Short mmCIF file of C-alpha atoms and ligand atoms in Angstrom, two decimals:
data_model
loop_
_atom_site.label_atom_id
_atom_site.label_comp_id
_atom_site.label_asym_id
_atom_site.label_seq_id
_atom_site.Cartn_x
_atom_site.Cartn_y
_atom_site.Cartn_z
CA MET L 1 -54.43 -4.56 42.46
CA SER L 2 -52.41 -6.99 43.98
CA ILE L 3 -50.57 -5.75 46.71
CA ALA L 4 -48.30 -7.68 48.43
CA ARG L 5 -48.47 -7.12 52.34
CA THR L 6 -47.18 -8.83 55.30
CA VAL L 7 -47.79 -8.57 59.00
CA ASN L 8 -45.34 -7.00 61.25
CA PRO L 9 -45.07 -9.21 64.20
CA PRO L 10 -45.86 -6.27 67.40
CA SER L 11 -42.27 -4.59 67.44
CA SER L 12 -40.22 -4.37 70.08
CA GLY L 13 -37.03 -2.32 69.99
CA THR L 14 -38.34 -0.41 66.89
CA GLY L 15 -38.30 3.11 68.49
CA GLU L 16 -42.23 2.65 69.16
CA ARG L 17 -41.75 3.09 73.19
CA GLY L 18 -45.42 4.00 74.47
CA LEU L 19 -46.24 7.54 74.86
CA GLY L 20 -45.01 11.05 76.20
CA PRO L 21 -41.68 12.24 74.54
CA GLY L 22 -39.24 9.90 73.21
CA PRO L 23 -36.11 9.75 75.55
CA GLY L 24 -34.07 11.57 72.36
CA LEU L 25 -30.80 11.25 70.89
CA GLY L 26 -28.87 9.75 73.68
CA PRO L 27 -29.57 5.91 73.96
CA THR L 28 -29.18 5.41 70.34
CA VAL L 29 -26.32 7.26 69.39
CA GLN L 30 -24.92 5.35 72.60
CA ALA L 31 -25.77 2.19 71.35
CA ALA L 32 -24.37 3.28 67.78
CA GLU L 33 -21.34 3.98 70.05
CA ARG L 34 -21.44 0.21 71.39
CA ALA L 35 -22.04 -0.93 68.44
CA PHE L 36 -18.83 0.13 66.86
CA VAL L 37 -16.78 -0.24 69.30
CA ASP L 38 -17.98 -4.35 70.01
CA HIS L 39 -17.50 -4.76 66.26
CA PHE L 40 -14.46 -2.73 65.08
CA GLY L 41 -12.95 -2.63 68.24
CA ARG L 42 -12.20 1.29 68.20
CA ALA L 43 -13.88 4.32 69.09
CA PRO L 44 -15.51 5.84 66.26
CA GLN L 45 -14.47 8.78 64.59
CA TRP L 46 -17.68 10.23 63.37
CA LEU L 47 -21.74 10.06 64.68
CA ALA L 48 -23.67 11.21 62.00
CA ALA L 49 -27.88 11.39 62.78
CA ALA L 50 -30.44 11.70 60.96
CA PRO L 51 -34.78 11.68 61.98
CA GLY L 52 -37.48 10.07 60.34
CA ARG L 53 -40.57 11.90 59.57
CA VAL L 54 -44.41 11.83 59.76
CA ASN L 55 -46.33 13.60 56.92
CA LEU L 56 -48.97 15.81 58.81
CA ILE L 57 -50.58 16.37 55.29
CA GLY L 58 -50.04 16.72 51.68
CA GLU L 59 -49.57 13.15 50.78
CA HIS L 60 -48.34 12.25 46.88
CA THR L 61 -48.09 15.06 45.93
CA ASP L 62 -44.40 15.87 46.00
CA TYR L 63 -43.53 14.03 42.75
CA ASN L 64 -46.32 16.10 41.68
CA GLY L 65 -44.52 19.40 41.86
CA GLY L 66 -46.99 19.89 44.93
CA PHE L 67 -47.05 20.96 48.77
CA VAL L 68 -46.23 19.20 51.41
CA LEU L 69 -45.95 19.47 55.27
CA PRO L 70 -44.04 17.01 56.75
CA MET L 71 -41.70 17.08 60.40
CA ALA L 72 -38.93 15.13 61.47
CA ILE L 73 -39.54 12.87 64.41
CA ASP L 74 -37.18 11.99 67.34
CA ARG L 75 -36.65 8.74 66.02
CA TYR L 76 -33.34 8.51 64.18
CA ALA L 77 -30.83 6.25 62.07
CA ILE L 78 -27.06 6.99 63.52
CA VAL L 79 -24.45 6.22 61.26
CA ALA L 80 -21.14 5.89 63.62
CA ALA L 81 -17.85 5.46 61.14
CA GLY L 82 -14.20 5.61 60.80
CA VAL L 83 -11.27 5.37 58.66
CA ALA L 84 -10.27 1.63 57.91
CA VAL L 85 -6.84 1.18 60.64
CA ASP L 86 -5.06 0.46 57.50
CA GLY L 87 -5.74 4.02 55.93
CA GLY L 88 -7.39 2.71 53.39
CA GLY L 89 -5.06 2.42 50.92
CA GLY L 90 -5.29 -0.45 47.90
CA GLY L 91 -2.35 -2.60 47.95
CA SER L 92 -1.78 -6.63 49.03
CA GLY L 93 -2.60 -8.09 52.25
CA SER L 94 -3.45 -4.98 54.13
CA PRO L 95 -6.41 -6.09 55.99
CA SER L 96 -8.37 -3.90 58.23
CA ALA L 97 -6.92 -4.70 61.74
CA GLY L 98 -9.62 -5.18 64.65
CA ALA L 99 -12.23 -6.37 62.74
CA PRO L 100 -13.85 -9.48 64.04
CA GLY L 101 -15.15 -10.00 60.42
CA GLY L 102 -11.81 -10.63 58.60
CA ALA L 103 -9.71 -8.93 56.02
CA PRO L 104 -11.41 -8.37 53.04
CA GLY L 105 -10.68 -11.20 50.41
CA GLY L 106 -8.73 -13.05 52.71
CA GLU L 107 -5.18 -13.32 53.25
CA GLY L 108 -2.18 -13.23 50.94
CA THR L 109 -4.94 -11.38 48.57
CA GLU L 110 -5.31 -8.40 46.79
CA TRP L 111 -7.01 -5.77 49.01
CA GLN L 112 -9.20 -3.26 47.48
CA PRO L 113 -10.60 -0.05 49.12
CA ARG L 114 -14.13 -0.75 51.00
CA ILE L 115 -16.71 0.41 53.23
CA ARG L 116 -17.62 -2.31 55.47
CA VAL L 117 -21.08 -1.72 57.31
CA TYR L 118 -22.52 -3.79 60.14
CA SER L 119 -26.02 -3.26 60.98
CA THR L 120 -26.64 -3.63 64.27
CA ALA L 121 -30.48 -4.81 63.40
CA LEU L 122 -29.83 -7.86 61.12
CA GLU L 123 -26.33 -8.03 63.15
CA THR L 124 -24.89 -8.82 60.10
CA THR L 125 -21.60 -6.98 58.20
CA VAL L 126 -20.91 -6.58 54.56
CA ASP L 127 -18.07 -5.25 52.62
CA LEU L 128 -18.79 -3.03 49.69
CA PRO L 129 -15.75 -2.66 47.56
CA LEU L 130 -15.17 1.37 46.45
CA GLY L 131 -14.72 0.74 42.68
CA PRO L 132 -15.60 3.41 40.10
CA ALA L 133 -19.20 2.29 39.15
CA LEU L 134 -20.98 1.11 42.25
CA CYS L 135 -24.30 -1.10 41.40
CA PRO L 136 -27.25 -1.97 43.38
CA GLY L 137 -26.84 -6.12 44.74
CA GLU L 138 -27.34 -8.16 47.60
CA PRO L 139 -27.69 -7.90 50.25
CA THR L 140 -30.73 -5.69 49.52
CA TRP L 141 -30.57 -3.89 52.94
CA ALA L 142 -27.06 -2.18 52.11
CA ASN L 143 -28.25 -0.74 48.61
CA TYR L 144 -29.37 2.73 50.82
CA VAL L 145 -25.61 2.96 51.98
CA ARG L 146 -24.25 1.89 48.05
CA GLY L 147 -26.64 4.47 46.10
CA VAL L 148 -24.99 7.46 48.46
CA VAL L 149 -21.57 6.34 48.66
CA SER L 150 -22.05 6.12 44.52
CA GLY L 151 -23.44 10.02 44.53
CA PHE L 152 -20.62 10.98 46.58
CA GLN L 153 -18.15 9.31 44.10
CA ARG L 154 -20.15 10.97 41.28
CA ARG L 155 -19.63 14.81 42.65
CA GLY L 156 -15.81 13.74 42.61
CA LEU L 157 -16.11 13.07 46.74
CA ALA L 158 -14.46 9.90 46.62
CA PRO L 159 -14.63 8.11 50.40
CA PRO L 160 -11.57 6.45 52.22
CA SER L 161 -11.81 2.61 53.33
CA LEU L 162 -14.32 3.47 56.18
CA ASP L 163 -15.45 0.79 58.85
CA VAL L 164 -19.50 1.77 59.74
CA ALA L 165 -21.94 1.07 62.52
CA ILE L 166 -26.04 1.42 61.99
CA VAL L 167 -28.32 1.85 64.84
CA SER L 168 -31.59 2.88 63.78
CA ASP L 169 -35.07 3.78 66.13
CA VAL L 170 -37.08 4.65 63.06
CA PRO L 171 -39.87 1.62 62.74
CA LEU L 172 -38.71 0.13 59.50
CA GLY L 173 -41.51 -0.05 56.75
CA GLY L 174 -44.04 2.09 58.38
CA GLY L 175 -44.40 4.79 56.22
CA LEU L 176 -42.13 7.02 58.51
CA SER L 177 -38.91 7.08 56.11
CA SER L 178 -36.69 4.83 57.74
CA SER L 179 -34.72 4.48 53.97
CA ALA L 180 -34.36 8.01 53.72
CA ALA L 181 -33.31 8.30 57.46
CA LEU L 182 -30.72 5.85 56.46
CA GLU L 183 -29.42 7.75 53.49
CA VAL L 184 -29.55 11.12 55.07
CA ALA L 185 -27.25 9.53 57.78
CA THR L 186 -24.86 8.01 55.39
CA ALA L 187 -24.63 11.24 53.42
CA THR L 188 -24.21 13.14 56.36
CA MET L 189 -20.99 10.92 57.88
CA LEU L 190 -19.71 10.75 54.51
CA GLU L 191 -19.28 14.75 54.32
CA ALA L 192 -17.19 14.22 57.13
CA ALA L 193 -15.53 11.66 55.70
CA THR L 194 -14.67 13.17 52.88
CA GLY L 195 -14.67 16.99 54.10
CA GLY L 196 -17.11 17.89 51.50
CA THR L 197 -20.02 19.77 52.19
CA LEU L 198 -22.91 19.55 50.05
CA ASP L 199 -25.61 22.29 49.99
CA ASP L 200 -29.21 20.77 52.08
CA ARG L 201 -31.49 20.46 48.93
CA GLU L 202 -28.45 19.00 47.09
CA LYS L 203 -27.68 16.60 49.67
CA ALA L 204 -31.46 15.37 49.61
CA ARG L 205 -31.42 15.20 45.93
CA LEU L 206 -28.28 12.91 46.44
CA CYS L 207 -30.56 10.70 48.68
CA ARG L 208 -33.39 10.54 46.10
CA GLN L 209 -31.23 9.43 43.54
CA ALA L 210 -29.57 6.78 45.84
CA GLU L 211 -33.83 5.55 46.20
CA HIS L 212 -34.37 5.90 42.94
CA GLU L 213 -31.29 3.84 41.25
CA PHE L 214 -30.58 1.41 44.54
CA ALA L 215 -33.36 0.90 45.98
CA GLY L 216 -36.06 1.41 42.66
CA VAL L 217 -38.42 3.32 44.80
CA PRO L 218 -39.10 6.67 42.24
CA CYS L 219 -40.20 8.79 45.35
CA GLY L 220 -40.17 12.10 45.55
CA LEU L 221 -37.94 14.52 47.60
CA MET L 222 -39.91 14.84 50.20
CA ASP L 223 -38.81 12.28 53.00
CA GLN L 224 -35.27 13.48 51.98
CA LEU L 225 -35.73 16.75 52.74
CA ALA L 226 -37.30 16.80 56.07
CA SER L 227 -34.53 14.35 57.23
CA VAL L 228 -31.88 17.07 56.62
CA LEU L 229 -33.92 20.09 57.00
CA GLY L 230 -35.87 19.24 60.31
CA ASP L 231 -36.54 21.62 62.72
CA GLU L 232 -37.56 21.42 66.97
CA ALA L 233 -40.06 24.40 66.11
CA GLY L 234 -42.54 22.87 63.81
CA ALA L 235 -43.48 21.35 60.53
CA LEU L 236 -41.76 22.06 57.59
CA LEU L 237 -43.82 23.17 54.31
CA ILE L 238 -42.51 22.30 51.11
CA ASP L 239 -42.91 23.39 47.65
CA CYS L 240 -41.88 20.92 46.09
CA GLN L 241 -41.54 21.88 42.93
CA PHE L 242 -39.46 25.02 43.61
CA GLU L 243 -37.65 22.96 46.42
CA VAL L 244 -38.71 26.01 48.73
CA VAL L 245 -39.09 25.09 52.57
CA ARG L 246 -40.59 27.05 55.12
CA LEU L 247 -40.82 26.11 58.50
CA VAL L 248 -44.35 26.17 60.62
CA PRO L 249 -44.21 26.38 64.15
CA PHE L 250 -46.83 24.97 66.40
CA ALA L 251 -44.65 24.24 69.22
CA ASP L 252 -48.15 24.13 71.76
CA PRO L 253 -47.89 21.69 74.62
CA ASN L 254 -51.48 21.24 74.81
CA VAL L 255 -51.21 18.97 71.27
CA SER L 256 -49.38 15.55 70.58
CA VAL L 257 -48.70 14.25 67.75
CA LEU L 258 -49.34 10.35 67.93
CA ILE L 259 -48.18 8.19 65.59
CA CYS L 260 -49.74 4.69 65.66
CA ASN L 261 -48.24 1.29 63.64
CA THR L 262 -51.01 -0.53 62.16
CA ASN L 263 -48.19 -3.10 61.77
CA ILE L 264 -49.18 -3.89 58.23
CA LYS L 265 -45.99 -3.27 56.24
CA HIS L 266 -45.95 -1.59 53.17
CA ALA L 267 -43.96 -2.30 49.83
CA LEU L 268 -43.67 0.68 47.67
CA ALA L 269 -40.94 -1.10 45.55
CA ASP L 270 -44.04 -3.46 44.24
CA GLY L 271 -44.92 -1.42 41.44
CA ALA L 272 -48.48 0.30 43.13
CA TYR L 273 -46.14 3.56 43.77
CA SER L 274 -44.85 3.86 40.12
CA ARG L 275 -48.25 3.19 38.57
CA ARG L 276 -49.66 6.20 40.99
CA ARG L 277 -46.37 8.20 39.58
CA GLY L 278 -47.53 7.30 35.79
CA GLU L 279 -51.31 8.07 36.05
CA CYS L 280 -50.39 11.43 37.47
CA ALA L 281 -47.95 11.80 34.44
CA GLU L 282 -50.73 10.82 32.56
CA ALA L 283 -53.07 13.41 33.76
CA ALA L 284 -51.03 16.10 33.54
CA ARG L 285 -50.43 15.40 30.28
CA GLN L 286 -54.06 15.29 29.27
CA LEU L 287 -54.67 18.54 31.20
CA GLY L 288 -51.99 20.29 28.85
CA VAL L 289 -49.57 21.21 32.22
CA PRO L 290 -46.26 20.44 32.50
CA THR L 291 -47.02 18.79 36.30
CA LEU L 292 -50.54 18.35 38.24
CA ARG L 293 -48.90 21.46 40.38
CA ASP L 294 -50.44 23.53 37.79
CA ALA L 295 -53.54 21.84 37.70
CA THR L 296 -56.60 23.20 39.82
CA PRO L 297 -59.58 21.27 40.83
CA GLU L 298 -61.94 23.55 38.75
CA MET L 299 -59.58 22.27 35.60
CA VAL L 300 -60.13 18.65 36.58
CA ASP L 301 -63.93 19.03 37.04
CA ALA L 302 -63.77 20.52 33.44
CA ALA L 303 -61.73 17.84 31.66
CA ARG L 304 -64.40 15.16 33.02
CA GLY L 305 -65.37 14.24 29.19
CA ILE L 306 -61.60 13.32 28.43
CA PHE L 307 -60.30 11.53 31.13
CA ASP L 308 -60.04 7.66 32.06
CA PRO L 309 -62.01 7.78 35.33
CA VAL L 310 -59.14 6.40 37.39
CA VAL L 311 -56.89 9.08 35.76
CA ARG L 312 -59.63 11.58 36.64
CA ARG L 313 -59.48 10.36 40.62
CA ARG L 314 -55.63 10.48 40.74
CA ALA L 315 -55.62 13.96 39.64
CA ARG L 316 -58.79 14.72 42.05
CA HIS L 317 -56.79 14.00 44.93
CA VAL L 318 -53.62 15.48 43.73
CA VAL L 319 -55.11 18.99 42.77
CA THR L 320 -56.93 18.86 46.55
CA GLU L 321 -54.60 17.64 48.77
CA ASN L 322 -52.37 20.67 47.17
CA VAL L 323 -55.21 22.98 48.19
CA ARG L 324 -55.47 21.19 51.75
CA THR L 325 -51.83 21.29 52.38
CA LEU L 326 -51.93 24.91 52.53
CA ALA L 327 -55.00 25.53 54.31
CA ALA L 328 -53.39 22.97 56.77
CA ALA L 329 -50.30 25.12 57.11
CA GLN L 330 -51.85 28.64 57.77
CA HIS L 331 -54.36 26.30 60.28
CA LEU L 332 -51.39 25.13 62.17
CA GLU L 333 -49.59 28.38 62.57
CA ALA L 334 -52.65 29.84 63.94
CA ARG L 335 -53.33 27.01 65.97
CA ASP L 336 -56.78 26.10 64.75
CA PHE L 337 -56.18 22.75 65.32
CA GLY L 338 -60.02 21.46 64.74
CA SER L 339 -59.37 22.84 60.89
CA VAL L 340 -56.37 20.90 60.59
CA GLY L 341 -58.19 17.95 61.63
CA ALA L 342 -60.87 18.23 59.93
CA LEU L 343 -58.52 18.88 56.86
CA MET L 344 -56.23 15.52 57.57
CA TYR L 345 -60.12 13.23 57.38
CA GLU L 346 -60.37 14.98 54.02
CA SER L 347 -57.41 13.97 53.44
CA HIS L 348 -57.57 10.40 54.40
CA ARG L 349 -60.75 10.07 52.57
CA SER L 350 -59.50 11.28 49.19
CA LEU L 351 -56.37 9.00 49.83
CA ARG L 352 -58.58 5.86 50.16
CA ASP L 353 -61.34 6.95 47.44
CA ASP L 354 -59.33 8.56 44.58
CA PHE L 355 -55.96 7.79 45.18
CA GLU L 356 -56.62 4.22 46.50
CA VAL L 357 -53.78 3.87 48.67
CA SER L 358 -55.03 2.84 51.80
CA CYS L 359 -55.77 -0.45 53.33
CA PRO L 360 -58.30 -1.56 55.43
CA GLU L 361 -56.42 -1.67 58.82
CA LEU L 362 -55.16 2.14 58.22
CA ASP L 363 -59.17 2.73 57.38
CA VAL L 364 -60.40 1.65 60.77
CA LEU L 365 -57.80 3.67 62.23
CA VAL L 366 -59.16 6.52 61.29
CA ASP L 367 -62.63 5.80 61.92
CA ILE L 368 -61.85 5.00 65.49
CA ALA L 369 -60.42 8.52 65.99
CA SER L 370 -62.99 10.16 64.43
CA GLU L 371 -65.64 8.06 66.71
CA ILE L 372 -63.50 9.55 69.91
CA GLY L 373 -63.87 12.86 68.32
CA VAL L 374 -63.05 16.29 69.64
CA PRO L 375 -65.12 15.88 72.78
CA GLY L 376 -62.08 12.54 73.37
CA GLY L 377 -59.55 15.03 72.56
CA VAL L 378 -59.02 13.93 68.85
CA PHE L 379 -58.88 16.86 66.36
CA GLY L 380 -57.99 14.60 62.98
CA SER L 381 -56.52 11.69 61.90
CA ARG L 382 -55.28 10.41 58.67
CA MET L 383 -52.76 7.63 57.11
CA THR L 384 -49.25 9.36 56.49
CA GLY L 385 -46.59 8.16 53.78
CA GLY L 386 -46.95 6.17 50.88
CA GLY L 387 -49.95 4.32 52.68
CA PHE L 388 -50.73 0.65 52.00
CA GLY L 389 -50.08 -0.19 55.54
CA GLY L 390 -47.57 1.98 58.12
CA CYS L 391 -48.74 4.37 60.37
CA THR L 392 -51.31 7.10 61.24
CA VAL L 393 -50.49 10.09 62.34
CA THR L 394 -53.27 11.48 64.49
CA LEU L 395 -53.31 15.07 66.02
CA VAL L 396 -54.17 14.65 69.80
CA ARG L 397 -55.02 16.73 72.39
CA THR L 398 -52.21 16.52 75.28
CA ARG L 399 -54.18 15.85 77.89
CA HIS L 400 -56.41 13.03 76.28
CA VAL L 401 -53.53 11.30 74.33
CA ALA L 402 -53.00 8.29 77.12
CA ALA L 403 -56.61 7.60 76.94
CA VAL L 404 -57.03 7.88 73.27
CA ALA L 405 -53.90 5.68 72.63
CA GLU L 406 -55.85 2.90 74.67
CA ARG L 407 -58.97 3.09 73.06
CA LEU L 408 -57.32 3.06 69.59
CA ALA L 409 -55.24 0.06 70.54
CA ILE L 410 -58.16 -1.87 72.36
CA GLU L 411 -60.25 -1.46 69.32
CA TYR L 412 -57.94 -1.97 66.47
CA HIS L 413 -57.14 -4.99 67.59
CA ARG L 414 -61.24 -5.66 68.47
CA ARG L 415 -61.88 -4.65 64.96
CA THR L 416 -58.68 -6.09 63.01
CA ARG L 417 -57.43 -8.91 65.28
CA CYS L 418 -53.90 -7.02 64.55
CA ASN L 419 -51.61 -5.28 67.17
CA LEU L 420 -51.49 -1.69 67.31
CA THR L 421 -47.96 -0.08 68.56
CA HIS L 422 -48.10 3.85 68.90
CA PHE L 423 -45.89 6.65 70.01
CA VAL L 424 -45.73 10.53 70.44
CA SER L 425 -43.44 12.49 68.84
CA ARG L 426 -42.15 16.46 69.22
CA PRO L 427 -40.73 17.90 65.78
CA ALA L 428 -37.22 17.09 65.63
CA ARG L 429 -33.90 18.77 64.73
CA GLY L 430 -32.59 17.33 61.22
CA ALA L 431 -29.16 15.90 60.22
CA HIS L 432 -25.74 16.38 62.05
CA ILE L 433 -23.05 15.56 63.29
CA ILE L 434 -22.57 14.43 67.24
CA ASP L 435 -19.67 15.24 68.64
CA PRO L 436 -18.72 11.48 70.06
CA THR L 437 -17.41 13.44 73.56
CA GLU L 438 -21.00 14.41 73.50
CA ALA L 439 -22.44 10.74 73.32
CA SER L 440 -21.01 9.14 76.16
C1 GLA P 1 -43.14 7.94 50.10
C2 GLA P 1 -42.07 8.50 49.59
C3 GLA P 1 -42.28 10.21 48.67
C4 GLA P 1 -43.71 10.68 49.11
C5 GLA P 1 -45.03 9.75 49.85
C6 GLA P 1 -46.29 10.14 49.36
O1 GLA P 1 -43.17 8.36 51.53
O2 GLA P 1 -41.09 8.37 49.83
O3 GLA P 1 -41.59 10.99 48.37
O4 GLA P 1 -44.42 10.58 47.63
O5 GLA P 1 -44.71 8.24 49.46
O6 GLA P 1 -46.67 11.22 49.78
#
């Protein structure tokens, strides 16, 4: 299987600010507000925030109706927006005053309702016409916004013409759901701009549909639900079949969640992700169950004869991961971090050997973490997110976290010649509107 992989340069300004709790939302919100003011010449009416997530355990189970245990992280996509100053009506020659990018369509041409989006990361502005049937297109980064707008339109919530500025400190392409954060922040802003309120699950589903139809990634619902429902008190145990979410509190100052970025960029849209989905669906079909949620490790074992070995390994990962995830949630709640850590290592091995979505750099990081082990303050470690690069998540005793991170960075570079970036995150609050007066 050939997987396109690119090595990101070590990041600066991508939210990987080192150890200790992050600076919180403030600086990112202020950056978004400033970007809006600089670009559109007035203050935004709405500031919407949505976090990325790190998945503690339960990988590639969401689209199989299984269990996941993500935690929203204190890295956010912020969408600053205001109604276009011409009021958003159509008609000829009614440009959006104050926009340095110039009037859509140029002087004297028919002006269409549109959403003008400025990305600070790319320093690019794009106009998305608000036609009746939005389609994915260029530039591709704007497809997340197009997709969410389209979801609102389909639900009869037509947005007015808007100016929008986007700032995010969720590392891009690191398996921390930077795209879900952008989708959910956009949806949260559109709720305010249209006056429509979506049920939390419906909002997550709308954003997942945007990812499916406009970004071409047939993902499950974990990332979007975690971004909508994130809670500062802990992780979320999500039953993906029934979309039932339970808070698993684990606020313990002695334990830190360390996120390490291999800086190998994953590419879920390259087909590997959807192939895994297909293999899981095939396994369920052969087992005679609607989804792998309804299968057990014993069933997969007993069906040895009928399975293609690859399909069988995929199924084995999913059914054992479901068991691990439920057990990990119990141990987390009981503050039995040693047992959570052991399950994290098992999960990594299963993802590496049975599901085959790890990569050498992720394996090296998990190996180093396990070499440090409990005596050095590490409870457990695993890859997190879709795989093929991105990040590991490591549960570390807080007083060891600086030493652990340093050893990981040095050893990672020695063994791979790649640079590691890392940060610690607390569980974070899910998507919300920020009062602009609070931001400044
Ligand atoms: C990506 C997808 C999620 C989930 C994970 C793997 O993050 O967006 O829906 O499938 O991969 O657990």
